[in-house]
Coordinates of C-alpha atoms and ligand atoms in Angstrom, one line a residue:
M256 CA 0.0 0.0 0.0
K257 CA 2.7 2.4 1.1
R258 CA 4.8 1.5 -1.8
I259 CA 2.1 2.1 -4.4
S260 CA 1.3 5.6 -3.1
L261 CA 5.0 6.4 -3.2
L262 CA 5.4 5.0 -6.7
L263 CA 2.6 7.1 -8.0
V264 CA 4.4 10.1 -6.8
F265 CA 7.6 9.0 -8.3
A266 CA 5.9 8.1 -11.6
V267 CA 5.4 11.7 -12.5
F268 CA 9.1 12.2 -11.9
L269 CA 9.8 9.2 -14.1
V270 CA 8.1 10.8 -17.1
S271 CA 9.7 14.1 -16.7
V272 CA 13.3 13.1 -16.3
G273 CA 13.3 9.6 -17.5
V274 CA 14.8 8.0 -14.4
I275 CA 15.0 4.2 -14.9
H276 CA 13.0 2.0 -12.7
S277 CA 15.8 0.3 -10.9
E278 CA 16.9 3.6 -9.5
L279 CA 13.3 4.5 -8.7
T280 CA 12.9 1.3 -6.7
R281 CA 16.1 2.0 -4.8
L282 CA 15.1 5.6 -4.1
N283 CA 11.7 4.4 -2.9
R284 CA 13.0 1.8 -0.4
G285 CA 12.6 3.0 3.1
N286 CA 11.3 6.3 1.8
G287 CA 14.9 7.1 0.7
P288 CA 17.5 8.1 3.3
N289 CA 16.7 11.4 5.0
F290 CA 19.2 13.3 7.1
V291 CA 19.4 16.2 9.6
A292 CA 19.8 19.6 8.0
G293 CA 23.3 21.1 8.5
E294 CA 24.8 18.1 10.3
V295 CA 27.6 15.7 9.4
V296 CA 28.9 12.7 11.3
V297 CA 32.7 12.6 11.1
K298 CA 35.5 10.3 12.3
L299 CA 38.7 12.3 13.0
K300 CA 42.2 11.0 13.0
Q301 CA 42.8 12.6 16.4
N302 CA 41.1 14.7 18.9
T303 CA 40.7 17.9 16.9
A304 CA 39.3 21.4 17.9
I305 CA 36.5 23.0 16.0
T306 CA 38.9 25.7 14.8
A307 CA 40.1 23.2 12.2
F308 CA 36.6 23.3 10.6
K309 CA 35.8 27.0 11.0
A310 CA 36.9 27.8 7.4
L311 CA 34.1 25.5 6.2
G312 CA 31.5 27.4 8.4
A313 CA 31.3 24.8 11.2
L314 CA 29.4 26.1 14.3
N315 CA 29.8 23.2 16.7
L316 CA 31.7 20.0 17.2
E317 CA 30.0 17.4 19.5
S318 CA 31.6 14.2 20.6
L319 CA 29.5 11.0 19.9
V320 CA 31.9 8.2 20.8
S321 CA 35.0 9.8 22.4
D322 CA 37.2 6.7 22.4
R323 CA 36.7 6.4 18.7
N324 CA 36.9 10.1 17.7
I325 CA 33.4 10.1 16.2
Y326 CA 31.7 13.5 16.3
T327 CA 28.8 15.4 15.0
L328 CA 29.9 18.5 13.1
K329 CA 27.1 21.2 13.0
F330 CA 26.8 23.8 10.3
P331 CA 24.1 26.4 9.5
Q332 CA 21.0 24.4 8.5
T333 CA 20.9 26.1 5.1
M334 CA 24.3 24.7 4.0
D335 CA 24.4 21.9 1.4
V336 CA 25.3 18.8 3.4
K337 CA 26.4 16.8 0.4
A338 CA 28.8 19.6 -0.7
L339 CA 30.2 19.8 2.8
I340 CA 30.8 16.1 2.9
G341 CA 32.8 16.4 -0.3
E342 CA 34.9 19.1 1.3
L343 CA 35.3 17.2 4.6
K344 CA 36.5 14.1 2.8
K345 CA 39.4 16.1 1.5
H346 CA 40.2 17.5 5.0
P347 CA 43.5 16.2 6.5
H348 CA 41.9 15.4 9.9
V349 CA 38.9 13.5 8.6
V350 CA 38.8 9.7 8.3
Y351 CA 35.2 9.7 7.0
A352 CA 32.2 12.0 6.8
E353 CA 28.6 11.1 6.3
P354 CA 25.1 12.7 6.6
N355 CA 23.4 12.5 10.0
Y356 CA 20.8 10.0 8.6
I357 CA 17.3 9.9 10.0
Y358 CA 16.0 6.4 10.9
T359 CA 12.4 5.4 11.5
T360 CA 10.5 2.5 13.2
D361 CA 9.9 -0.5 11.0
D362 CA 6.2 -1.0 11.9
F363 CA 2.8 0.0 10.8
S364 CA 0.5 2.1 12.9
V365 CA -1.6 0.8 15.8
S366 CA -4.8 -0.9 14.7
G367 CA -7.8 1.0 15.9
S368 CA -7.8 3.1 19.1
G369 CA -9.1 0.2 21.2
M370 CA -5.7 -0.9 22.6
V371 CA -7.5 -2.5 25.6
P372 CA -8.6 -6.0 24.5
D373 CA -8.8 -8.9 26.8
P374 CA -5.3 -9.2 28.2
D375 CA -4.4 -12.8 27.6
F376 CA -2.0 -15.2 26.2
P377 CA -4.3 -16.8 23.5
K378 CA -3.9 -13.6 21.4
N379 CA -0.3 -14.3 20.9
W380 CA -0.5 -16.7 17.9
G381 CA 3.2 -16.1 17.4
L382 CA 3.9 -17.8 20.7
H383 CA 1.4 -20.6 20.4
N384 CA -0.7 -21.0 17.2
T385 CA -3.8 -23.2 17.8
G386 CA -5.4 -21.9 14.6
Q387 CA -7.0 -19.1 16.5
K388 CA -8.4 -16.3 14.4
D389 CA -6.2 -13.2 14.3
K390 CA -7.5 -9.6 14.8
N391 CA -8.7 -9.6 11.1
D392 CA -10.7 -12.8 11.7
Q393 CA -8.2 -14.8 9.6
E394 CA -7.7 -18.4 10.9
G395 CA -4.1 -19.3 11.5
T396 CA -2.3 -22.6 10.8
I397 CA -1.7 -24.7 13.8
G398 CA 2.0 -24.8 14.7
S399 CA 2.9 -21.7 12.7
D400 CA 4.5 -20.2 15.9
I401 CA 7.8 -20.2 17.8
D402 CA 6.7 -23.0 20.1
A403 CA 7.1 -20.8 23.2
L404 CA 4.7 -23.0 25.3
K405 CA 6.9 -26.0 24.9
A406 CA 10.1 -24.0 25.3
W407 CA 8.9 -22.6 28.7
V408 CA 8.8 -26.1 30.2
E409 CA 12.6 -26.0 29.8
Q410 CA 13.4 -22.3 30.2
T411 CA 11.4 -19.1 31.0
G412 CA 14.3 -16.7 31.1
S413 CA 16.5 -14.9 33.7
L414 CA 17.0 -11.4 35.0
E415 CA 20.7 -12.0 34.6
V416 CA 20.2 -11.6 30.8
K417 CA 20.2 -8.0 29.7
V418 CA 18.6 -6.9 26.4
A419 CA 18.7 -3.3 25.2
V420 CA 15.6 -2.0 23.4
I421 CA 17.0 0.7 21.2
D422 CA 13.8 2.4 20.2
T423 CA 11.2 5.1 21.2
G424 CA 11.8 4.3 24.9
I425 CA 9.8 1.9 27.2
D426 CA 6.9 2.7 29.5
Y427 CA 9.0 1.3 32.4
K428 CA 6.0 1.8 34.7
H429 CA 3.8 -0.5 32.7
E430 CA 2.1 -3.1 34.9
D431 CA 3.4 -6.0 32.7
L432 CA 6.9 -4.6 32.2
A433 CA 8.1 -2.9 35.4
A434 CA 9.4 -6.0 37.0
N435 CA 11.6 -6.7 33.9
I436 CA 13.1 -3.3 33.5
M437 CA 16.9 -3.2 34.0
H438 CA 18.1 -1.1 36.9
N439 CA 21.6 0.3 36.7
T440 CA 22.7 -0.6 40.2
G441 CA 26.1 1.2 39.7
E442 CA 24.2 4.5 39.6
V443 CA 22.7 4.2 43.1
G444 CA 24.3 6.7 45.4
E445 CA 24.7 6.4 49.2
Y446 CA 24.3 9.1 51.8
T447 CA 24.1 9.2 55.6
D448 CA 21.0 10.4 57.3
P449 CA 21.3 13.0 60.2
D450 CA 20.7 10.0 62.5
G451 CA 23.7 8.2 61.1
T452 CA 22.0 5.5 59.0
L453 CA 23.2 4.8 55.6
K454 CA 20.6 5.4 52.9
H455 CA 20.6 4.8 49.1
K456 CA 19.4 7.2 46.6
E457 CA 18.8 6.6 42.8
T458 CA 18.9 10.2 41.7
D459 CA 21.5 12.3 43.4
G460 CA 22.7 14.4 40.5
I461 CA 26.0 12.5 40.5
D462 CA 27.3 10.1 37.8
N463 CA 28.0 7.4 40.3
D464 CA 29.2 4.7 37.9
G465 CA 31.2 7.3 35.9
N466 CA 29.8 6.2 32.5
G467 CA 29.2 9.9 31.5
F468 CA 25.5 9.8 32.2
I469 CA 24.1 11.3 35.4
D470 CA 21.4 9.3 37.2
D471 CA 20.9 6.8 34.3
V472 CA 19.1 4.4 36.6
I473 CA 16.7 3.0 34.0
G474 CA 18.5 3.8 30.7
W475 CA 18.9 7.0 28.7
N476 CA 16.9 9.3 26.5
F477 CA 19.1 10.5 23.6
V478 CA 16.4 12.6 22.1
K479 CA 16.1 14.9 25.1
N480 CA 19.5 14.0 26.6
S481 CA 17.9 13.1 29.9
N482 CA 17.7 10.1 32.3
N483 CA 14.0 9.5 31.4
P484 CA 13.6 7.1 28.5
M485 CA 9.8 7.1 28.8
D486 CA 8.1 5.9 25.6
D487 CA 6.1 8.8 24.0
Y488 CA 5.2 6.9 20.9
G489 CA 4.3 3.3 21.8
H490 CA 6.6 1.4 19.5
G491 CA 9.4 0.6 22.0
T492 CA 6.9 -0.5 24.7
H493 CA 5.3 -2.9 22.2
V494 CA 8.7 -4.3 21.2
A495 CA 9.7 -4.6 24.9
G496 CA 6.6 -6.6 25.7
T497 CA 7.2 -9.1 22.9
I498 CA 10.7 -9.7 24.3
G499 CA 9.8 -9.8 27.9
A500 CA 6.3 -8.8 29.2
V501 CA 6.3 -10.4 32.7
G502 CA 5.1 -14.0 32.6
G503 CA 3.1 -15.8 35.2
N504 CA 2.0 -12.6 37.0
G505 CA -1.7 -13.0 36.2
V506 CA -1.7 -9.7 34.3
G507 CA -1.9 -8.8 30.6
T508 CA 0.2 -10.6 28.1
V509 CA 3.5 -12.5 28.2
G510 CA 6.8 -12.1 26.4
V511 CA 8.9 -14.8 24.8
A512 CA 11.0 -14.5 28.0
W513 CA 9.0 -14.3 31.2
K514 CA 12.1 -12.9 33.0
V515 CA 14.7 -10.6 31.4
S516 CA 16.3 -7.3 32.1
L517 CA 15.3 -4.8 29.5
L518 CA 17.4 -1.7 29.1
A519 CA 15.5 1.3 27.8
V520 CA 17.6 3.3 25.3
K521 CA 15.5 6.0 23.5
F522 CA 16.7 7.7 20.3
L523 CA 13.5 7.6 18.3
D524 CA 11.2 10.6 19.1
S525 CA 7.5 11.0 19.6
G526 CA 7.0 10.6 15.8
G527 CA 9.1 7.4 15.6
S528 CA 12.2 8.9 14.0
G529 CA 15.7 9.6 15.1
S530 CA 19.1 10.6 13.8
L531 CA 22.2 8.6 13.0
A532 CA 24.1 10.6 15.7
D533 CA 21.7 9.5 18.4
A534 CA 21.6 5.9 17.0
V535 CA 25.4 5.8 17.3
K536 CA 25.3 7.2 20.9
S537 CA 22.6 4.7 21.8
I538 CA 24.5 1.6 20.6
D539 CA 27.7 2.8 22.2
Y540 CA 25.8 3.4 25.5
A541 CA 24.1 0.0 25.4
T542 CA 27.5 -1.6 24.7
K543 CA 29.1 0.1 27.6
M544 CA 26.2 -0.9 29.9
G545 CA 27.2 -4.5 29.2
V546 CA 24.0 -5.8 27.6
H547 CA 24.0 -9.3 26.0
A548 CA 21.8 -8.4 23.0
M549 CA 20.3 -5.3 21.4
N550 CA 16.9 -5.1 19.6
N551 CA 16.9 -2.7 16.7
S552 CA 13.4 -2.5 15.2
W553 CA 14.2 0.5 12.9
G554 CA 16.0 1.4 9.8
G555 CA 15.9 3.4 6.6
G556 CA 19.1 5.5 6.5
G557 CA 21.9 4.7 4.0
F558 CA 25.2 2.9 4.8
S559 CA 26.9 4.7 7.6
Q560 CA 30.5 4.0 8.6
A561 CA 29.9 5.5 12.1
L562 CA 27.0 3.1 12.7
A563 CA 29.1 0.2 11.3
D564 CA 31.9 1.2 13.7
V565 CA 29.7 1.0 16.8
I566 CA 28.0 -2.2 15.7
Q567 CA 31.5 -3.7 15.2
A568 CA 32.5 -2.5 18.7
A569 CA 29.4 -4.4 20.0
N570 CA 30.5 -7.4 17.9
E571 CA 33.9 -7.3 19.6
K572 CA 32.2 -7.4 23.0
G573 CA 30.1 -10.4 21.9
I574 CA 26.8 -8.5 21.9
I575 CA 24.1 -9.9 19.5
F576 CA 22.6 -7.1 17.3
L577 CA 19.1 -8.1 16.1
A578 CA 17.8 -5.9 13.3
A579 CA 14.5 -5.6 11.5
A580 CA 14.9 -6.5 7.8
G581 CA 12.6 -3.6 6.7
N582 CA 9.0 -3.2 5.4
D583 CA 9.5 -2.4 1.7
G584 CA 8.8 -5.9 0.5
G585 CA 12.2 -5.8 -1.2
N586 CA 15.2 -8.1 -1.5
N587 CA 18.0 -7.0 0.8
D588 CA 20.5 -9.1 -1.2
K589 CA 20.0 -6.7 -4.0
S590 CA 19.1 -3.4 -2.3
P591 CA 20.6 -3.2 1.2
H592 CA 18.6 -2.1 4.2
Y593 CA 20.4 -0.7 7.2
P594 CA 21.3 -1.5 9.9
S595 CA 20.1 -5.0 9.1
N596 CA 22.6 -5.4 6.2
Y597 CA 25.8 -4.7 8.1
Q598 CA 28.0 -7.7 7.6
F599 CA 29.3 -8.4 11.2
E600 CA 28.9 -11.7 12.9
N601 CA 26.6 -10.3 15.6
V602 CA 24.1 -8.8 13.2
I603 CA 21.0 -10.9 12.7
A604 CA 18.4 -9.5 10.3
V605 CA 14.8 -10.7 10.8
A606 CA 12.0 -11.0 8.3
A607 CA 8.3 -11.2 9.2
T608 CA 5.8 -14.1 8.8
D609 CA 2.1 -14.3 9.3
N610 CA -0.1 -16.8 11.2
K611 CA 0.1 -19.2 8.2
D612 CA 3.9 -19.1 8.0
N613 CA 3.8 -17.1 4.8
L614 CA 6.3 -14.3 4.4
A615 CA 4.4 -11.0 5.2
D616 CA 3.9 -9.2 1.9
F617 CA 5.6 -6.1 3.4
S618 CA 8.6 -8.0 4.7
N619 CA 12.0 -7.5 3.2
H620 CA 13.9 -10.7 2.7
G621 CA 17.2 -12.0 1.3
K622 CA 18.6 -15.5 1.0
T623 CA 22.0 -14.2 2.0
T624 CA 21.4 -11.2 4.1
V625 CA 18.3 -12.2 6.1
P626 CA 19.1 -15.3 8.3
V627 CA 15.8 -15.9 9.9
S628 CA 12.1 -14.9 10.1
A629 CA 9.6 -14.6 13.0
P630 CA 6.0 -13.7 13.6
G631 CA 5.3 -10.1 12.6
V632 CA 1.7 -9.7 11.5
G633 CA -1.0 -8.8 14.0
I634 CA 1.3 -9.1 17.0
Y635 CA -0.3 -8.5 20.5
S636 CA 1.9 -6.7 23.1
T637 CA 2.1 -4.0 25.7
L638 CA 1.4 -0.3 24.9
P639 CA 2.0 2.7 27.1
D640 CA -0.3 3.5 30.1
N641 CA -1.0 -0.1 31.0
K642 CA -2.6 -0.7 27.6
Y643 CA -2.2 -3.5 25.0
G644 CA -2.7 -3.8 21.3
F645 CA -1.7 -5.1 17.9
L646 CA 1.0 -4.0 15.6
S647 CA 2.6 -5.4 12.4
G648 CA 6.0 -5.1 10.9
T649 CA 9.5 -6.6 10.9
S650 CA 9.7 -4.4 14.0
M651 CA 7.5 -6.9 15.7
A652 CA 9.3 -10.0 14.3
T653 CA 12.7 -8.8 15.6
P654 CA 11.7 -8.9 19.3
H655 CA 10.5 -12.5 19.0
V656 CA 14.0 -13.4 18.0
A657 CA 15.5 -11.2 20.8
G658 CA 13.2 -13.1 23.2
V659 CA 14.5 -16.5 21.9
V660 CA 18.0 -15.2 22.2
A661 CA 17.2 -14.2 25.8
L662 CA 16.0 -17.7 26.5
L663 CA 19.1 -19.2 24.9
L664 CA 21.4 -16.9 27.0
A665 CA 19.5 -18.0 30.2
Q666 CA 19.7 -21.7 29.2
F667 CA 23.4 -21.5 28.2
P668 CA 24.9 -18.7 30.4
N669 CA 28.5 -19.6 29.4
A670 CA 28.0 -19.9 25.7
T671 CA 29.8 -17.5 23.4
M672 CA 28.0 -15.2 21.0
A673 CA 29.0 -17.5 18.1
E674 CA 27.6 -20.5 19.9
I675 CA 24.3 -18.7 20.7
K676 CA 23.9 -17.6 17.1
Q677 CA 24.7 -21.2 15.9
K678 CA 22.0 -22.6 18.3
L679 CA 19.5 -20.0 17.0
M680 CA 20.2 -20.8 13.4
N681 CA 20.3 -24.6 13.9
S682 CA 16.9 -24.6 15.6
T683 CA 14.8 -22.8 13.0
E684 CA 11.9 -24.5 11.4
E685 CA 12.2 -25.0 7.6
I686 CA 9.3 -23.2 6.0
K687 CA 8.7 -24.2 2.4
A688 CA 7.6 -20.8 1.2
L689 CA 10.7 -19.1 2.7
R690 CA 13.4 -21.4 1.2
R691 CA 14.5 -18.8 -1.3
K692 CA 13.7 -15.8 1.0
V693 CA 15.8 -16.3 4.2
T694 CA 19.0 -18.2 5.0
S695 CA 17.5 -20.7 7.4
G696 CA 13.8 -20.5 8.5
R697 CA 11.4 -19.3 11.2
V698 CA 12.8 -19.3 14.7
N699 CA 11.7 -21.9 17.2
A700 CA 12.2 -21.3 20.9
Y701 CA 11.6 -25.0 21.8
Y702 CA 14.3 -26.4 19.5
A703 CA 16.6 -23.6 20.5
V704 CA 16.6 -24.2 24.2
T705 CA 16.4 -28.0 24.1
G706 CA 18.9 -28.5 21.3
Y707 CA 16.5 -31.1 19.7
E708 CA 16.8 -31.3 15.9
P709 CA 13.9 -29.7 14.1
P710 CA 12.3 -31.9 11.5
R711 CA 13.7 -31.4 8.0
F712 CA 12.0 -32.0 4.7
V713 CA 13.7 -34.9 2.9
P714 CA 13.9 -34.3 -0.9
T715 CA 13.2 -37.2 -3.3
D716 CA 16.2 -39.3 -4.3
P717 CA 17.3 -37.7 -7.6
S718 CA 17.4 -41.1 -9.3
L719 CA 13.7 -41.6 -8.9
W720 CA 12.6 -38.7 -11.0
V721 CA 11.1 -39.4 -14.5
T722 CA 11.5 -36.5 -17.0
Q723 CA 8.6 -35.4 -19.2
E724 CA 9.1 -32.8 -22.0
H725 CA 6.5 -30.0 -21.5
K726 CA 6.4 -26.5 -22.9
L727 CA 4.7 -23.8 -20.9
S728 CA 5.4 -20.1 -21.2
S729 CA 4.1 -16.9 -19.7
P730 CA 3.2 -14.2 -22.2
H731 CA 6.4 -12.3 -23.2
D732 CA 6.4 -9.6 -21.9
Y733 CA 3.8 -10.3 -19.3
E734 CA 1.2 -7.6 -18.4
N735 CA 1.2 -5.4 -15.4
D736 CA -1.2 -5.8 -12.5
K737 CA -2.3 -9.3 -13.3
V738 CA -2.5 -12.8 -11.8
Y739 CA -1.8 -15.6 -14.2
N740 CA -2.4 -19.2 -13.3
W741 CA -1.4 -22.6 -14.9
K742 CA -1.6 -26.2 -13.8
I743 CA 0.3 -29.3 -14.9
T744 CA -1.3 -32.6 -14.0
H745 CA 0.4 -36.0 -14.3
P746 CA -2.0 -38.8 -13.4
G747 CA -0.7 -41.1 -10.8
A748 CA 2.2 -38.9 -9.8
T749 CA 2.9 -38.5 -6.1
R750 CA 5.5 -35.7 -6.4
M751 CA 6.3 -33.2 -9.2
R752 CA 8.6 -30.4 -10.0
V753 CA 9.1 -28.1 -13.0
H754 CA 12.1 -26.8 -14.8
F755 CA 12.5 -23.1 -15.8
S756 CA 14.7 -22.8 -18.9
K757 CA 14.4 -19.0 -18.7
F758 CA 13.2 -16.8 -15.9
D759 CA 13.1 -13.0 -15.7
T760 CA 10.7 -10.9 -13.6
E761 CA 11.0 -7.7 -11.7
A762 CA 12.8 -8.6 -8.5
G763 CA 10.8 -8.1 -5.4
Y764 CA 7.6 -7.2 -7.1
D765 CA 6.6 -9.7 -9.8
T766 CA 6.6 -13.2 -8.3
V767 CA 6.0 -16.8 -9.4
T768 CA 4.6 -19.1 -6.8
I769 CA 4.5 -22.9 -7.0
K770 CA 1.7 -24.7 -5.1
D771 CA 1.1 -28.4 -4.6
D772 CA -2.3 -30.0 -5.3
A773 CA -3.4 -29.2 -1.7
G774 CA -2.8 -25.5 -2.3
G775 CA 0.3 -25.3 -0.2
V776 CA 3.1 -23.0 -1.3
V777 CA 6.3 -25.0 -2.0
D778 CA 8.3 -22.4 -3.8
T779 CA 8.6 -18.7 -4.9
F780 CA 10.7 -17.1 -7.6
E781 CA 11.5 -13.5 -8.6
G782 CA 14.2 -11.6 -10.5
T783 CA 16.5 -12.8 -13.2
L784 CA 17.5 -16.4 -12.7
D785 CA 19.7 -19.0 -14.4
P786 CA 17.8 -22.2 -15.5
L787 CA 16.6 -24.0 -12.4
W788 CA 14.3 -26.6 -11.0
S789 CA 11.5 -25.7 -8.6
F790 CA 11.3 -27.4 -5.2
E791 CA 9.1 -30.4 -5.3
A792 CA 5.3 -30.5 -4.8
E793 CA 3.3 -33.4 -3.4
G794 CA 0.5 -34.8 -5.5
N795 CA -0.2 -35.2 -9.2
T796 CA -0.8 -31.5 -10.0
I797 CA 1.6 -28.6 -9.7
E798 CA 0.2 -25.1 -9.9
I799 CA 2.2 -22.1 -11.3
I800 CA 1.0 -18.6 -10.4
L801 CA 2.5 -15.4 -11.8
K802 CA 1.4 -12.3 -9.9
T803 CA 2.6 -8.9 -11.3
D804 CA 2.4 -5.4 -9.9
K805 CA 1.5 -2.2 -11.6
Y806 CA 5.0 -1.3 -12.8
V807 CA 7.7 -2.8 -15.0
A808 CA 6.8 -5.8 -17.2
R809 CA 9.6 -8.2 -18.1
Y810 CA 10.0 -11.4 -20.1
G811 CA 8.4 -13.8 -17.7
F812 CA 9.4 -17.5 -17.9
D813 CA 9.6 -20.6 -20.1
I814 CA 9.1 -24.1 -18.7
D815 CA 10.6 -26.8 -20.9
Q816 CA 10.1 -29.9 -18.8
Y817 CA 8.8 -31.3 -15.6
Q818 CA 9.6 -34.4 -13.5
Y819 CA 7.4 -36.7 -11.5
V820 CA 7.6 -39.7 -9.2
I821 CA 5.1 -42.5 -8.9
E822 CA 5.5 -44.1 -5.6
N823 CA 3.9 -47.4 -4.6
T824 CA 1.4 -46.7 -1.9
V825 CA 2.1 -49.3 0.8
T826 CA -0.9 -50.3 2.9
P827 CA 0.4 -51.4 6.2
D828 CA -0.8 -54.8 7.5
P829 CA -3.6 -54.0 9.9
T830 CA -2.4 -56.5 12.4
T831 CA 0.9 -54.5 12.9
L832 CA -0.9 -51.3 13.7
Q833 CA -0.9 -50.4 17.3
Ligands
CA170 CA1 25.9 7.1 35.2
CA171 CA1 1.9 -10.8 32.2

């Protein structure tokens, strides 16, 4: 929906200046990177005074990460940031210079204004899917969930595990979150009463732990540069509740982890957006606070070396960095989305699935760049002022994974970051429709904490396939805004697959879906591909669906053959049945 409206705006642009569509798609992704007027993020070779930049018109030099010489350099707002960056890159003291990008939450707005439905576990189809209807009355598929109920038998989490929610803040007073909010014990001051007794005080105007932040007892607000990271938007509170709304307290909902210490780090404002400079400070702060994992349900800026630097610093400390894959419906292998695309070991990008284990139509994906998916459509969680409600987005998928990571860290307290990541990846459930979309599959808390092997689909022995010549082509070029549908039936076949001799559609937007004869999705294709076989479908009929959007028609596809297997149906001897 969002994409269509934006593309209509850009279409006018297209006619007038003839921009090619690939550029248009790139521009459109994440609304295009925006940045703060008059501000540049720079890394300097050494501690440098502002006088070095006066000639360029600099007004102010503000330290972001002092031990890495990263600064914000401020100029009059009317100055051309791109031209300034060009000049700064030539400056002898500058290692790199980049715009102070603006990031936004990766969600869609709160559904309705209700926000106070029955506060209960059954609304969390992502935790335990019994086929219950979602908020739009759509029945789910039993088992399309992260198996939290089974995982909790083994592990419900620990307050020793610290997860930073780098977001719009957290309503840390929420009835279902307060007990899981991390308190910075190092910040508590001591004083002696007139009667001689030793007292403790959380806010004494002193930076007791010497981390550079005064009275940061429950985190920090980088928007207002204050010690109050209260959520004034709702997004961060929702994310926090999915990771760790208090379990077993008889109130409201429940997070993936019943117990976890959530660190509130606010850099996104009351409209859900924030700057690169504040993102850099937030990640640096959470790193220095010694968290085990960070949840980053935001994105949209361009590549930033400063952001890469602080994420790498977190990587060196063994801190897992979970990042929403983005909501443009695009392929991150081809058009990168940040911060989810940074290539450090600690970065885990998360795509969103619905209550039938289909990839959400808004979800970005990428076989190489998006390792996992998690529930992200119609997710029920906490909202400010003791409220609850539904949100959708890769923003909501990411905290499911953060929650599973929190359970893993509680179950394996001595494991390294690499081991935790390995356990997460090894325990995902293989989802047929996602096999070309994400590296592994949908996360599963039960297989993660128990270490049990998730069931894997066993492909047919290649020697059993029988080949049949069969020509089937889409129109060349296909038409925009259409759904084409073909079926190939081979009587008696128990499994089938088709071979594309040529395949060329608009990546991310014009998709071929393969279904088995029960209507289950077994494969999806998009983009320009070398000749290839589809994954196999059960039954004697294979269905091929081409769905195109309103823009850009390409060649389509040619199928030149299919293969089938006819297996003997063995009827077990009734006497051996137990
Ligand atoms: Ca402090
Ligand atoms: Ca609760």
